[in-house]
Coordinates of C-alpha atoms in Angstrom, one line a residue:
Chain I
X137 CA 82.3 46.8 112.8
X138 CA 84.7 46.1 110.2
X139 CA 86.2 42.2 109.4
X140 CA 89.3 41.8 110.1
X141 CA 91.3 41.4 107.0
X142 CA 93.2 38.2 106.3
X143 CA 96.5 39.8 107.0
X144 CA 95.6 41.1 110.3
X145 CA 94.4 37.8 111.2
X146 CA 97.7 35.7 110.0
X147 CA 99.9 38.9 111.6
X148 CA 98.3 38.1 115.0
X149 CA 97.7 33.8 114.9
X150 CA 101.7 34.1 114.2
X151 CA 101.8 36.0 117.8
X152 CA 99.9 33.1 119.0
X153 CA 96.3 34.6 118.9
X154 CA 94.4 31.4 118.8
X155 CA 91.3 33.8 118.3
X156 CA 92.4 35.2 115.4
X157 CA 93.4 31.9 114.0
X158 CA 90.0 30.6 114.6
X159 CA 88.6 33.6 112.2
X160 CA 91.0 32.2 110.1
X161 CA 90.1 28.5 110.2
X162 CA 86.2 29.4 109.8
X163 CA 86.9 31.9 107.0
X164 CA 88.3 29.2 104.8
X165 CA 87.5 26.1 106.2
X166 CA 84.4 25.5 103.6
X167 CA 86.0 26.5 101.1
X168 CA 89.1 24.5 101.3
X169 CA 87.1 21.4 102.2
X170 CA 85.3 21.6 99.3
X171 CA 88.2 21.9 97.1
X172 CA 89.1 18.9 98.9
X173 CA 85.9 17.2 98.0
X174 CA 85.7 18.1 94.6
X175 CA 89.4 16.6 93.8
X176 CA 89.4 13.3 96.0
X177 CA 85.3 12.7 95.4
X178 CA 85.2 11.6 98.8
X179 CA 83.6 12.7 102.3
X180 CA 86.5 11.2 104.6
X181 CA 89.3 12.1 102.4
X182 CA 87.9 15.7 102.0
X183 CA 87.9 15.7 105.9
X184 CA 91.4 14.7 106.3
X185 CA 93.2 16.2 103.1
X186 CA 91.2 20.0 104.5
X187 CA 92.4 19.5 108.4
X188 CA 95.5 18.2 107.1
X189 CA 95.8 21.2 105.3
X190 CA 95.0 23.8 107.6
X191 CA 97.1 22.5 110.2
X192 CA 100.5 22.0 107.9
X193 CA 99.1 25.9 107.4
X194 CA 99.0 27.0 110.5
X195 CA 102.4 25.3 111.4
X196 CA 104.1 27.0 108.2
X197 CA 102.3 30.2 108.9
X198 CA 106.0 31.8 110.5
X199 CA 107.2 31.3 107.2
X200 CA 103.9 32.5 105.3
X201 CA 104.6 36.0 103.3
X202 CA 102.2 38.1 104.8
X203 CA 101.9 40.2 102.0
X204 CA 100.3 37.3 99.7
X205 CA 96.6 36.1 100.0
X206 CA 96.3 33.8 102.9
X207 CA 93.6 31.9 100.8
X208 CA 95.1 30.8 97.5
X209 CA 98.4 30.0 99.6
X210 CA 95.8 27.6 102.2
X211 CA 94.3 26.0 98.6
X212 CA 98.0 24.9 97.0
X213 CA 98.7 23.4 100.0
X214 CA 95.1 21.3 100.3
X215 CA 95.5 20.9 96.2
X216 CA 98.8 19.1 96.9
X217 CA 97.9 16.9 100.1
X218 CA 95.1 15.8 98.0
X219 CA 97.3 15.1 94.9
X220 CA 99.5 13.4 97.1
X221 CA 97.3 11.1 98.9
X222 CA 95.3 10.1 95.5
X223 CA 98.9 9.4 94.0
X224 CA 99.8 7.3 96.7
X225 CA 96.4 5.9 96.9
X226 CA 97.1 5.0 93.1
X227 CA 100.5 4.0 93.7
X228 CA 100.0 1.5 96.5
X229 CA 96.7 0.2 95.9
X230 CA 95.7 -2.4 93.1
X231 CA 91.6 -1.6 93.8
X232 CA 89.9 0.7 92.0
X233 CA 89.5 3.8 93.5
X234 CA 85.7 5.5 93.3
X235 CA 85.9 8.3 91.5
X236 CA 82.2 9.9 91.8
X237 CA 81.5 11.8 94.9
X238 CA 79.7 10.0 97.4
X239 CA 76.3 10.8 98.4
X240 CA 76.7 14.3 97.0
X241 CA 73.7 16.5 98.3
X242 CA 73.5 18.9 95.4
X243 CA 71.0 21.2 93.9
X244 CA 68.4 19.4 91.5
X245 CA 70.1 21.9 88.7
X246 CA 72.4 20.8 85.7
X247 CA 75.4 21.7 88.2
X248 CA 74.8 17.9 89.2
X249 CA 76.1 16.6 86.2
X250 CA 78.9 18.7 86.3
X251 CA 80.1 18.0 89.6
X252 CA 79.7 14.4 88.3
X253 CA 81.8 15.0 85.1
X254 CA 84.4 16.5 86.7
X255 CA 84.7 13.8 89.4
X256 CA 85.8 11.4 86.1
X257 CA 88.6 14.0 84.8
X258 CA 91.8 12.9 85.9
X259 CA 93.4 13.8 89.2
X260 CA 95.4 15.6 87.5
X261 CA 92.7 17.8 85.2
X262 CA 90.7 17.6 88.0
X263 CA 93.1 19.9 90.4
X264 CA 94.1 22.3 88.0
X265 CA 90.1 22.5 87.3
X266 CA 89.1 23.1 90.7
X267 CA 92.3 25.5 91.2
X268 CA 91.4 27.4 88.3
X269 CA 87.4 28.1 88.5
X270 CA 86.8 26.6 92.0
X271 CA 89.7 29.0 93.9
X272 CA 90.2 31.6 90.9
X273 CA 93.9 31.1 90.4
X274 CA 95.8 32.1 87.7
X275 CA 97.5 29.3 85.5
X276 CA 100.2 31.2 86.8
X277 CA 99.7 30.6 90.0
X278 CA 98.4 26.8 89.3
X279 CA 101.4 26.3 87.9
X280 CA 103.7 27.6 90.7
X281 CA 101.5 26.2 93.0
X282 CA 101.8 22.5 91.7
X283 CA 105.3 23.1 90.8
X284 CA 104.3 22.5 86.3
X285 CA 105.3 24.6 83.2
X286 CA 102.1 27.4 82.7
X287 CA 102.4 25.6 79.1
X288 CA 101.2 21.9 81.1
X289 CA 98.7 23.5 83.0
X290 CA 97.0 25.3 80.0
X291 CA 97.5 22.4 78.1
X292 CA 95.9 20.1 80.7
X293 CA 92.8 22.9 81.0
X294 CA 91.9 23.0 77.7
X295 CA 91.8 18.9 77.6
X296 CA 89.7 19.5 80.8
X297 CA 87.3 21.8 79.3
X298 CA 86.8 19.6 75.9
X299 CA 86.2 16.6 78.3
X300 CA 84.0 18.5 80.5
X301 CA 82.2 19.7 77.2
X302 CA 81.4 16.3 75.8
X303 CA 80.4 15.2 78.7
X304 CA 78.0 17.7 79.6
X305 CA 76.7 17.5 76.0
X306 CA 76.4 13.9 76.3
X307 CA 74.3 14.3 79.1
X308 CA 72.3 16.8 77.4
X309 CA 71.5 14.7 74.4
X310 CA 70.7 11.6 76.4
Chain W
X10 CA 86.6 34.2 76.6
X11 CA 84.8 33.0 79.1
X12 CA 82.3 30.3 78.1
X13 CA 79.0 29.5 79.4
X14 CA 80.9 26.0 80.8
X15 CA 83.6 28.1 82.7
X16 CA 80.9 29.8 84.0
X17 CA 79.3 27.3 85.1
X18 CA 82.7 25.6 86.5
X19 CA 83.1 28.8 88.6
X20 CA 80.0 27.8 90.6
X21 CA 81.1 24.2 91.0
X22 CA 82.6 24.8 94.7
X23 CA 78.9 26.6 95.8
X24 CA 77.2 23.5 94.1
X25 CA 79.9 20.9 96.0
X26 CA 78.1 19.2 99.0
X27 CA 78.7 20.9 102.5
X28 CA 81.5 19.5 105.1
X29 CA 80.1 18.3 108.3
X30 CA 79.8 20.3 111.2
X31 CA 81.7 17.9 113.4
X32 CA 84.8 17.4 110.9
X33 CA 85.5 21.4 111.3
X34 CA 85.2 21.6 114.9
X35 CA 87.6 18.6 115.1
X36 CA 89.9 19.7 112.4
X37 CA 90.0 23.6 114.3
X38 CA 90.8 22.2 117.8
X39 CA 93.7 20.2 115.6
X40 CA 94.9 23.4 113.9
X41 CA 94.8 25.7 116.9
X42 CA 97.5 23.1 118.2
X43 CA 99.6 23.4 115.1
X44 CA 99.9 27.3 115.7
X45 CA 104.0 27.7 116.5
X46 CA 104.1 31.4 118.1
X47 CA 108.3 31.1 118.6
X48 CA 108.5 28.2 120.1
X49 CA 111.8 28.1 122.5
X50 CA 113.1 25.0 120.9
X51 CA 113.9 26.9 117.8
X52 CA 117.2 28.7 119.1
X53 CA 118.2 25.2 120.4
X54 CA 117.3 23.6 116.7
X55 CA 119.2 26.4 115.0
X56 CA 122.1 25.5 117.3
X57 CA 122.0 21.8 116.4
X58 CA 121.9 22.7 112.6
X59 CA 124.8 24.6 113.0
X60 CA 126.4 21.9 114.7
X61 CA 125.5 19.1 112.7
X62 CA 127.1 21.0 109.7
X63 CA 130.3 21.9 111.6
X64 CA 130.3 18.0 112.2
X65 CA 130.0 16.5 109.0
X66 CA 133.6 16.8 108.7
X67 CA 134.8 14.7 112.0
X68 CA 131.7 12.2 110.6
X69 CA 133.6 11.3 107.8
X70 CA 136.7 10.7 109.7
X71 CA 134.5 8.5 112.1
X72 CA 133.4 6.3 108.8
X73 CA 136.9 5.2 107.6
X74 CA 137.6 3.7 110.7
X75 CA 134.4 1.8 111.4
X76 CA 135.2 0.3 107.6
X77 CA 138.5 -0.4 108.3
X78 CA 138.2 -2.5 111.0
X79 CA 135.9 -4.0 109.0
X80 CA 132.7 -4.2 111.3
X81 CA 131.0 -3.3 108.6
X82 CA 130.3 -5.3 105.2
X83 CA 128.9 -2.4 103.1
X84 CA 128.7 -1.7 99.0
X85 CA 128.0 1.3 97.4
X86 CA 126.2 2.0 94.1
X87 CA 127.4 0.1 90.8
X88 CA 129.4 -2.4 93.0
X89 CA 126.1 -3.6 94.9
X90 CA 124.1 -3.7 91.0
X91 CA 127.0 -6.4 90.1
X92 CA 125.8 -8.8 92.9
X93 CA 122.2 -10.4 91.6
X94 CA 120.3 -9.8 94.5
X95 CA 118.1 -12.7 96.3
X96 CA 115.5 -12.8 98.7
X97 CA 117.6 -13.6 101.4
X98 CA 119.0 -10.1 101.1
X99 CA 116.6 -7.0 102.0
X100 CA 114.5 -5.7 98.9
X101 CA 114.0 -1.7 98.8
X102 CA 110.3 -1.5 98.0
X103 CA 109.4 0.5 95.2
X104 CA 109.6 4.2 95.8
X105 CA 110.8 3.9 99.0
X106 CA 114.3 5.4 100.0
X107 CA 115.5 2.5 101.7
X108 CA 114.8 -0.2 104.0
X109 CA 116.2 -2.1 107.2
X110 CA 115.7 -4.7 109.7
X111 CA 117.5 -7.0 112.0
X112 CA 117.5 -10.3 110.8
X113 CA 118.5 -12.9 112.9
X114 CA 120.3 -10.7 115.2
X115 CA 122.2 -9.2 111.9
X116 CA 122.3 -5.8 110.6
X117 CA 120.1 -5.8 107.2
X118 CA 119.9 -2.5 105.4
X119 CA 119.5 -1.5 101.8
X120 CA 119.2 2.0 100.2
X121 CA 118.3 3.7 97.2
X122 CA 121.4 4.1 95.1
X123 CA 122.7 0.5 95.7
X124 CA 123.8 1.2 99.4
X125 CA 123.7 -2.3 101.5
X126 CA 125.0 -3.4 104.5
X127 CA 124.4 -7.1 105.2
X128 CA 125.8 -9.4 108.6
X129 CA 127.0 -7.0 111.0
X130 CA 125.9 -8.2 114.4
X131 CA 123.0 -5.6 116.0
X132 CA 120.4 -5.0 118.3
X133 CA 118.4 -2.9 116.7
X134 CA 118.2 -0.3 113.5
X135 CA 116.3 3.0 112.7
X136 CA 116.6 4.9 109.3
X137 CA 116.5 8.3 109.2
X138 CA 114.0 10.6 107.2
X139 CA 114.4 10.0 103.6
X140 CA 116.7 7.1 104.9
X141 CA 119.9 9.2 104.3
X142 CA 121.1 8.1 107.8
X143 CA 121.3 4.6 109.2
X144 CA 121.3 4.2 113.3
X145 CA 122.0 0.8 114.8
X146 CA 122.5 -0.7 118.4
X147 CA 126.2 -2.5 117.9
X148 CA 127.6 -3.8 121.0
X149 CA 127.0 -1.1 123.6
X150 CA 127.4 1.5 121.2
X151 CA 124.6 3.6 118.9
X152 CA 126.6 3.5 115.2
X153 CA 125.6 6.1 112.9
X154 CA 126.1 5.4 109.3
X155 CA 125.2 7.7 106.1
X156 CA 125.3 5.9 103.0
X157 CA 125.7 9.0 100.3
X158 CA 128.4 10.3 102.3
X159 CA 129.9 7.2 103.8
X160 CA 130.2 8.9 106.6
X161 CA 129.6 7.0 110.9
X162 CA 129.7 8.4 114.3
X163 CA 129.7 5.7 117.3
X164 CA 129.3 6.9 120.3
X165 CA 129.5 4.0 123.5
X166 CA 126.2 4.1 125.4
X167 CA 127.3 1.4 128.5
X168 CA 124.9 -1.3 127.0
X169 CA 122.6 -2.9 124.5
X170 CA 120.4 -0.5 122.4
X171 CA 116.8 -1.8 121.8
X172 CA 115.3 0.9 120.4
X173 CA 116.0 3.8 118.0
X174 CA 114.2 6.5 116.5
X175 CA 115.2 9.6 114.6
X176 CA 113.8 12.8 114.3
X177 CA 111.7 13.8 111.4
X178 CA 114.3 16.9 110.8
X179 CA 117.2 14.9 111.3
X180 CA 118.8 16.8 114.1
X181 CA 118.1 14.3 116.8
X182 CA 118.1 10.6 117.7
X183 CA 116.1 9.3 120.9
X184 CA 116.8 5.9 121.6
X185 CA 116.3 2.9 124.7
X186 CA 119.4 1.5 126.4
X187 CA 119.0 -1.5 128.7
X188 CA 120.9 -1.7 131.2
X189 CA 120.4 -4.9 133.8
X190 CA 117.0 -5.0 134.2
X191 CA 116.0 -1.6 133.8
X192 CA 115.7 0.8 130.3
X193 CA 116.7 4.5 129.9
X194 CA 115.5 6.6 127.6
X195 CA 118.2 8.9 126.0
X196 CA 118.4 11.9 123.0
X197 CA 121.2 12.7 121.5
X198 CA 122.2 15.2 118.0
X199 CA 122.3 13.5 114.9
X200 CA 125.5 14.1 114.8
X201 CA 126.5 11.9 118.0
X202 CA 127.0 15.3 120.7
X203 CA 125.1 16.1 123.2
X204 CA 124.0 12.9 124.2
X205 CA 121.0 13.2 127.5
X206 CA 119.2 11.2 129.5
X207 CA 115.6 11.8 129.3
X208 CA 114.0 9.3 131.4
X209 CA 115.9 6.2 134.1
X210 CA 113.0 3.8 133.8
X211 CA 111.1 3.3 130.8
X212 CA 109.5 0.7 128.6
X213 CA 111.3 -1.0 125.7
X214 CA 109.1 0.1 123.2
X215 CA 110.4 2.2 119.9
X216 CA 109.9 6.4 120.7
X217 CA 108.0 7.9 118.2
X218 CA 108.7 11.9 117.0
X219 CA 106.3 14.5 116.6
X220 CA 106.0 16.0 113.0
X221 CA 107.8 19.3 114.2
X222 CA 110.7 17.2 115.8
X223 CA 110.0 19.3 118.5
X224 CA 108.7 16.5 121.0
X225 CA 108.5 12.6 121.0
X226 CA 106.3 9.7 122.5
X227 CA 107.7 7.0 124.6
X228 CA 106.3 4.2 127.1
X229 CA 107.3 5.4 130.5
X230 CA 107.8 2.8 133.4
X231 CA 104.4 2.3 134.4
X232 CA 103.4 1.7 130.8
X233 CA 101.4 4.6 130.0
X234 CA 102.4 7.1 126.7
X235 CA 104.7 9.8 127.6
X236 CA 105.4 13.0 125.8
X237 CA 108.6 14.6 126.4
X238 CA 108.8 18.3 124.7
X239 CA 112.4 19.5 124.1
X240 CA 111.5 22.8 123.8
X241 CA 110.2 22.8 127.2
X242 CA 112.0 20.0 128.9
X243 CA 109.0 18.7 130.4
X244 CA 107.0 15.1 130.2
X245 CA 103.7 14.8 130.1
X246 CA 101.5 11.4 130.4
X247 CA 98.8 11.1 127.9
X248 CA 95.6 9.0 128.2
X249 CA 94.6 6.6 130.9
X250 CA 95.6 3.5 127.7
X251 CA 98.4 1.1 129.4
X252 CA 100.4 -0.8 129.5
X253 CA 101.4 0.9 125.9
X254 CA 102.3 -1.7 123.4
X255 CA 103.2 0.4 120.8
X256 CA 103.0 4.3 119.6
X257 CA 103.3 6.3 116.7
X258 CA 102.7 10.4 116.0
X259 CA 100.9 11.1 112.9
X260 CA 103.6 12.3 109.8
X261 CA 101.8 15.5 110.3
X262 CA 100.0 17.4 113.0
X263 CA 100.3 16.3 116.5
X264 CA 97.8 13.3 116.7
X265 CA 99.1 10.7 118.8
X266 CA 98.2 6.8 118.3
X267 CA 99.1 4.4 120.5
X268 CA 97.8 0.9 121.2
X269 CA 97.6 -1.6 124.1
X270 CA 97.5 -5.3 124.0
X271 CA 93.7 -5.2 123.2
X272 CA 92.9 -1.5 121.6
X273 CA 93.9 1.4 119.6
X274 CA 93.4 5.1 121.1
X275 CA 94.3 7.8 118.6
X276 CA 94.2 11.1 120.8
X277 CA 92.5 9.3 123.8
X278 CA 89.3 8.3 121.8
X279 CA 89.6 4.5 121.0
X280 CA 89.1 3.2 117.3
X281 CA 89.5 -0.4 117.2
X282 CA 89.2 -3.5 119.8
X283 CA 91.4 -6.6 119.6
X284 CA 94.8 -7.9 119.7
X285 CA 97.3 -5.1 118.3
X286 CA 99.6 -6.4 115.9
X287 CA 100.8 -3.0 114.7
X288 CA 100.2 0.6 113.9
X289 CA 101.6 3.9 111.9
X290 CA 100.0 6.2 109.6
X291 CA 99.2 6.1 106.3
X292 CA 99.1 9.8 105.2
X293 CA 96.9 11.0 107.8
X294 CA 95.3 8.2 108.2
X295 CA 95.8 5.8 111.6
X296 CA 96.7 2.5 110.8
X297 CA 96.0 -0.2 112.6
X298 CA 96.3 -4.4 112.3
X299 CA 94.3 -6.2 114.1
X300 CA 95.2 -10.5 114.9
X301 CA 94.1 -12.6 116.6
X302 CA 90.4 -13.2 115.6
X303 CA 91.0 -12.0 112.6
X304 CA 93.2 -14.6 110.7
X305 CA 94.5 -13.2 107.9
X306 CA 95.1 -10.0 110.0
X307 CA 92.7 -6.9 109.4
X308 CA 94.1 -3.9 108.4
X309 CA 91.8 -0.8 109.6
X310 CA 92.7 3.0 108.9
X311 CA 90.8 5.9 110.5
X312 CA 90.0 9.5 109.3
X313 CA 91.0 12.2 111.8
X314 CA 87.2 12.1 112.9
X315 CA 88.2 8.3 114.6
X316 CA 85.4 7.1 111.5
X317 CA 87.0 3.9 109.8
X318 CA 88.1 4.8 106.3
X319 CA 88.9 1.4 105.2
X320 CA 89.4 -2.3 106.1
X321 CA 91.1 -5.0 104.0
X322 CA 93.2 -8.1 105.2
X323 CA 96.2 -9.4 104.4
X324 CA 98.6 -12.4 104.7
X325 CA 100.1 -14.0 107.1
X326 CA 100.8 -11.9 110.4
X327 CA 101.9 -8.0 110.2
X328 CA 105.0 -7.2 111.8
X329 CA 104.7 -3.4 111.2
X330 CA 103.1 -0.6 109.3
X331 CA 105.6 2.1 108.1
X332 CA 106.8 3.8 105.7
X333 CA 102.9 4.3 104.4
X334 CA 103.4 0.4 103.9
X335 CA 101.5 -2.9 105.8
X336 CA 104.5 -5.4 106.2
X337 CA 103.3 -9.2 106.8
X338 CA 105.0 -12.2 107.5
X339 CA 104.1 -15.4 106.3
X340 CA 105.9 -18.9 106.6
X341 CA 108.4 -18.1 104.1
X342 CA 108.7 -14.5 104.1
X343 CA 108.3 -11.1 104.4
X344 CA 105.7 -8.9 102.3
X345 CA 105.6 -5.2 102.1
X346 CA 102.9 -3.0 100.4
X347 CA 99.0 -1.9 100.4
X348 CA 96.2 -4.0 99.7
X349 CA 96.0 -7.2 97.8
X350 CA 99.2 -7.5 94.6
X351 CA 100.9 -4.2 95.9
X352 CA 102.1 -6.8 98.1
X353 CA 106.0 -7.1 97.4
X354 CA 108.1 -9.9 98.9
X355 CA 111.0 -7.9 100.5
X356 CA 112.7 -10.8 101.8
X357 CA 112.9 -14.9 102.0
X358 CA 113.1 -16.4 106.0
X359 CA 112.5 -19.5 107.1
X360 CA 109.8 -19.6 109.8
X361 CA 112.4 -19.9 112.6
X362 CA 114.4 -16.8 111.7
X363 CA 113.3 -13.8 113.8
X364 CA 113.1 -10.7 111.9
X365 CA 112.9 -7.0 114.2
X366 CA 113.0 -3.7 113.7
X367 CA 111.8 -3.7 109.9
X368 CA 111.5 -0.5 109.3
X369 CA 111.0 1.5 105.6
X370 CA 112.2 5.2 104.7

């Protein structure tokens, strides 16, 4: 039988179809939790910044413009509860944060040291990074979604990229 | 042109580690609950926008007065820059919109833009989100007060205030009103109207809203969390945890933290042991400060999972947690921040001067 499509699903969750909600929530919930990894570098923030995401979602999803994606919507709003709590994290705190992922399981393959080098970008390269080539968004849509100029966002993925390069080389060499 | 490193970088989500089964069964029950098929509050809230706009007018009126009788000592912008500010006045902590607390049974209250109100006698104060509105208990009256607008409602409540708490949207104020012995919980518009009595016997312990505004959290009479939901006009007791010391909903979602004299319960499942001092939420994180036998206090926040995130301690004794800020007291004064030098004095007391209520927008 056919998968219901995204739109379907929002169309009925709005009527209150907790079902069709839950098809939601398990459709995206990996993916937006590892977006949420990959930007805050840690387990128990991913945890909280994905829930916290799915359920401002779910609570916005009246207002949601069926007629858009469901996912890259759900990933702005993750992208900016991370950003949010790392800036306030930042703001409030004089500790040093960690910025590798913790106790990352990955594949014995050179993606390891790039999940490792994109962990030390800046929050802010390392969003539009992850919105980019993690979710697939446009700079377009980064840049609506993060509320920036397309110029910042290009600007800032281009610095990203010649970061991610050198380090990559770096690790290459060594 | 797409590079063999953007390539690469398009695989990075598939290479990123895997969430834990357990966090997305947690976080989908949470969701499910955040689903808002046309709730029947919304007509009502529509209503009360309506109103609250049709009121500003009256409001305004309402503010001359109260100034004019001069129960209030207030200053606006440049005029409250002239005046070098000390410790003994209220400090706004960085970022925050504004700040208040009763200090030595006196209204304390500063806001971003210079806004200060300093002396007036009061029971007890609330800000309102983004601190554009300032409630206090004054007399037997709750006093409404918007700085940017200079704008005040009173409206006489038949005795003292000890408790206020707006809602997160603005549209509605729930507050405690002793009378004798006994304390009635009440909710009325933001813009003073349609003031109700929700419950004749409760606890004198600070409501605490919902995220949608759509419900609240008090201490009902025989001490155990209450929910009350607008919408439906129905209370509901959660959790066996009493007597309830304290309670706060999280900024977002519906999880509900309270704490007794010896323990924390965030959604009925209990997270920390010991003597309470305070709780709130930072981000989505539950907050809580644990005292006695842990001198300085220990500050503790949980993920949504009920797994502790962090723990630091800090000065003196905490007095609250809002505002995404711990605030301590020490001998000599009042702290508000994080962790470690984010602590900010906010204000100079001497170690007999009570200070309620504090309470950061």
């Amino acid at each position: 039988m056919r998968e219901p499509s995204d739109r379907d699903l929002v169309r009925r969750a709005r009527r209150g179809d907790r079902d069709a909600a839950a098809a939601l929530f398990r459709r995206y919930w990996r993916d937006a939790w590892r977006a949420a990894f990959v930007i805050t570098g840690r387990r128990s923030l991913a945890d909280d910044v994905a829930a916290d995401g799915f359920e401002r979602a779910f609570a916005a999803l009246g207002r949601f413009d069926d007629r858009r994606p469901f996912g890259p919507w759900l990933h702005r709003i993750v992208a900016n509860r991370a950003l949010d709590l790392l800036r306030a994290e930042r703001r409030l705190s004089d500790e040093e944060l960690p910025e590798l992922p913790d106790a990352a399981p990955v594949h014995d393959s050179g993606d390891r040291s790039l999940l490792a080098a994109v962990a030390e970008l800046s929050v802010e390269r390392r969003v539009v990074v992850v919105l980019r080539y993690g979710v697939g968004m446009t700079p377009k849509q980064i840049a609506a979604a993060l509320d920036l100029p397309v110029g910042t966002v290009n600007s800032r993925l281009a610095r990203a990229l010649e970061q991610l390069r050198e380090s990559v080389e770096v690790e290459h060499v060594e | 042109m797409s590079s063999e490193l953007e390539r690469r970088l398009e695989g990075l989500l598939a290479e990123s580690p895997e969430p834990d089964p357990g966090a997305g069964e947690e976080s989908l029950h949470r969701s499910l609950r955040a689903l808002q098929p046309a709730a029947p509050g919304h007509r009502g809230l529509r209503t009360a926008v309506l109103v609250f706009a049709a009121a500003a007018v009256l409001l305004a009126i309402a503010a001359g007065s109260l100034a004019a009788a001069g129960a209030l000592h207030v200053s606006f912008g440049q005029k409250a820059r002239q005046r070098p500010v000390t410790t003994t006045q209220l400090l706004r902590p960085r970022d925050a919109n504004g700040i208040a607390a009763i200090v030595d049974g006196r209204l304390s209250v500063a806001i971003k833009g210079g806004f200060r109100i300093e002396g007036l006698t009061a029971s007890t104060v609330a800000l309102s989100p983004h601190a554009w509105y300032v409630a206090a208990g004054i007399g037997h009256s709750l006093v409404a007060m918007a700085p940017d607008r200079r704008t005040a409602w009173s409206h006489p409540v038949g005795g003292e205030v000890v408790a206020i708490a707006w809602a997160p949207d603005g549209l509605r104020v729930a507050y405690v009103v002793r009378h004798g012995h006994r304390f009635a919980l009440r909710a009325i518009y933001g813009n003073g109207t349609h003031d109700a009595l929700i419950d004749r016997s409760v606890r004198p312990v600070r409501p605490s809203w919902r995220a949608d505004s759509l419900a609240f959290a008090y201490v009902g009479g025989g001490g155990h969390a209450v929910v009350y939901d607008l919408g439906h006009q129905r209370h509901s007791v959660v959790g066996a945890a009493a007597p309830v010391t304290h309670l706060a909903f999280a900024p977002a979602g519906r999880a509900l933290l309270v704490a007794t004299p010896g323990s924390a319960v965030v959604d009925g499942k209990t997270v920390a042991s010991g003597e309470v001092e305070a709780i709130g939420w930072f981000h989505t994180r539950a907050t809580v400060a644990l005292g006695a036998g842990f001198r300085p206090p220990l500050v503790r926040t949980f993920t949504r999972n009920g797994r502790q995130a962090e723990a630091f301690r800090v000065p003196g004794r905490v007095v609250a947690v809002t505002g995404g800020l711990v605030v301590t007291r020490t001998s000599d004064r009042i702290l508000a921040g994080w962790r470690g030098k984010s602590l900010n004095t906010v204000l100079g007391v001497r170690s007999t001067t009570p200070v309620a209520d504090l309470a950061v927008g």
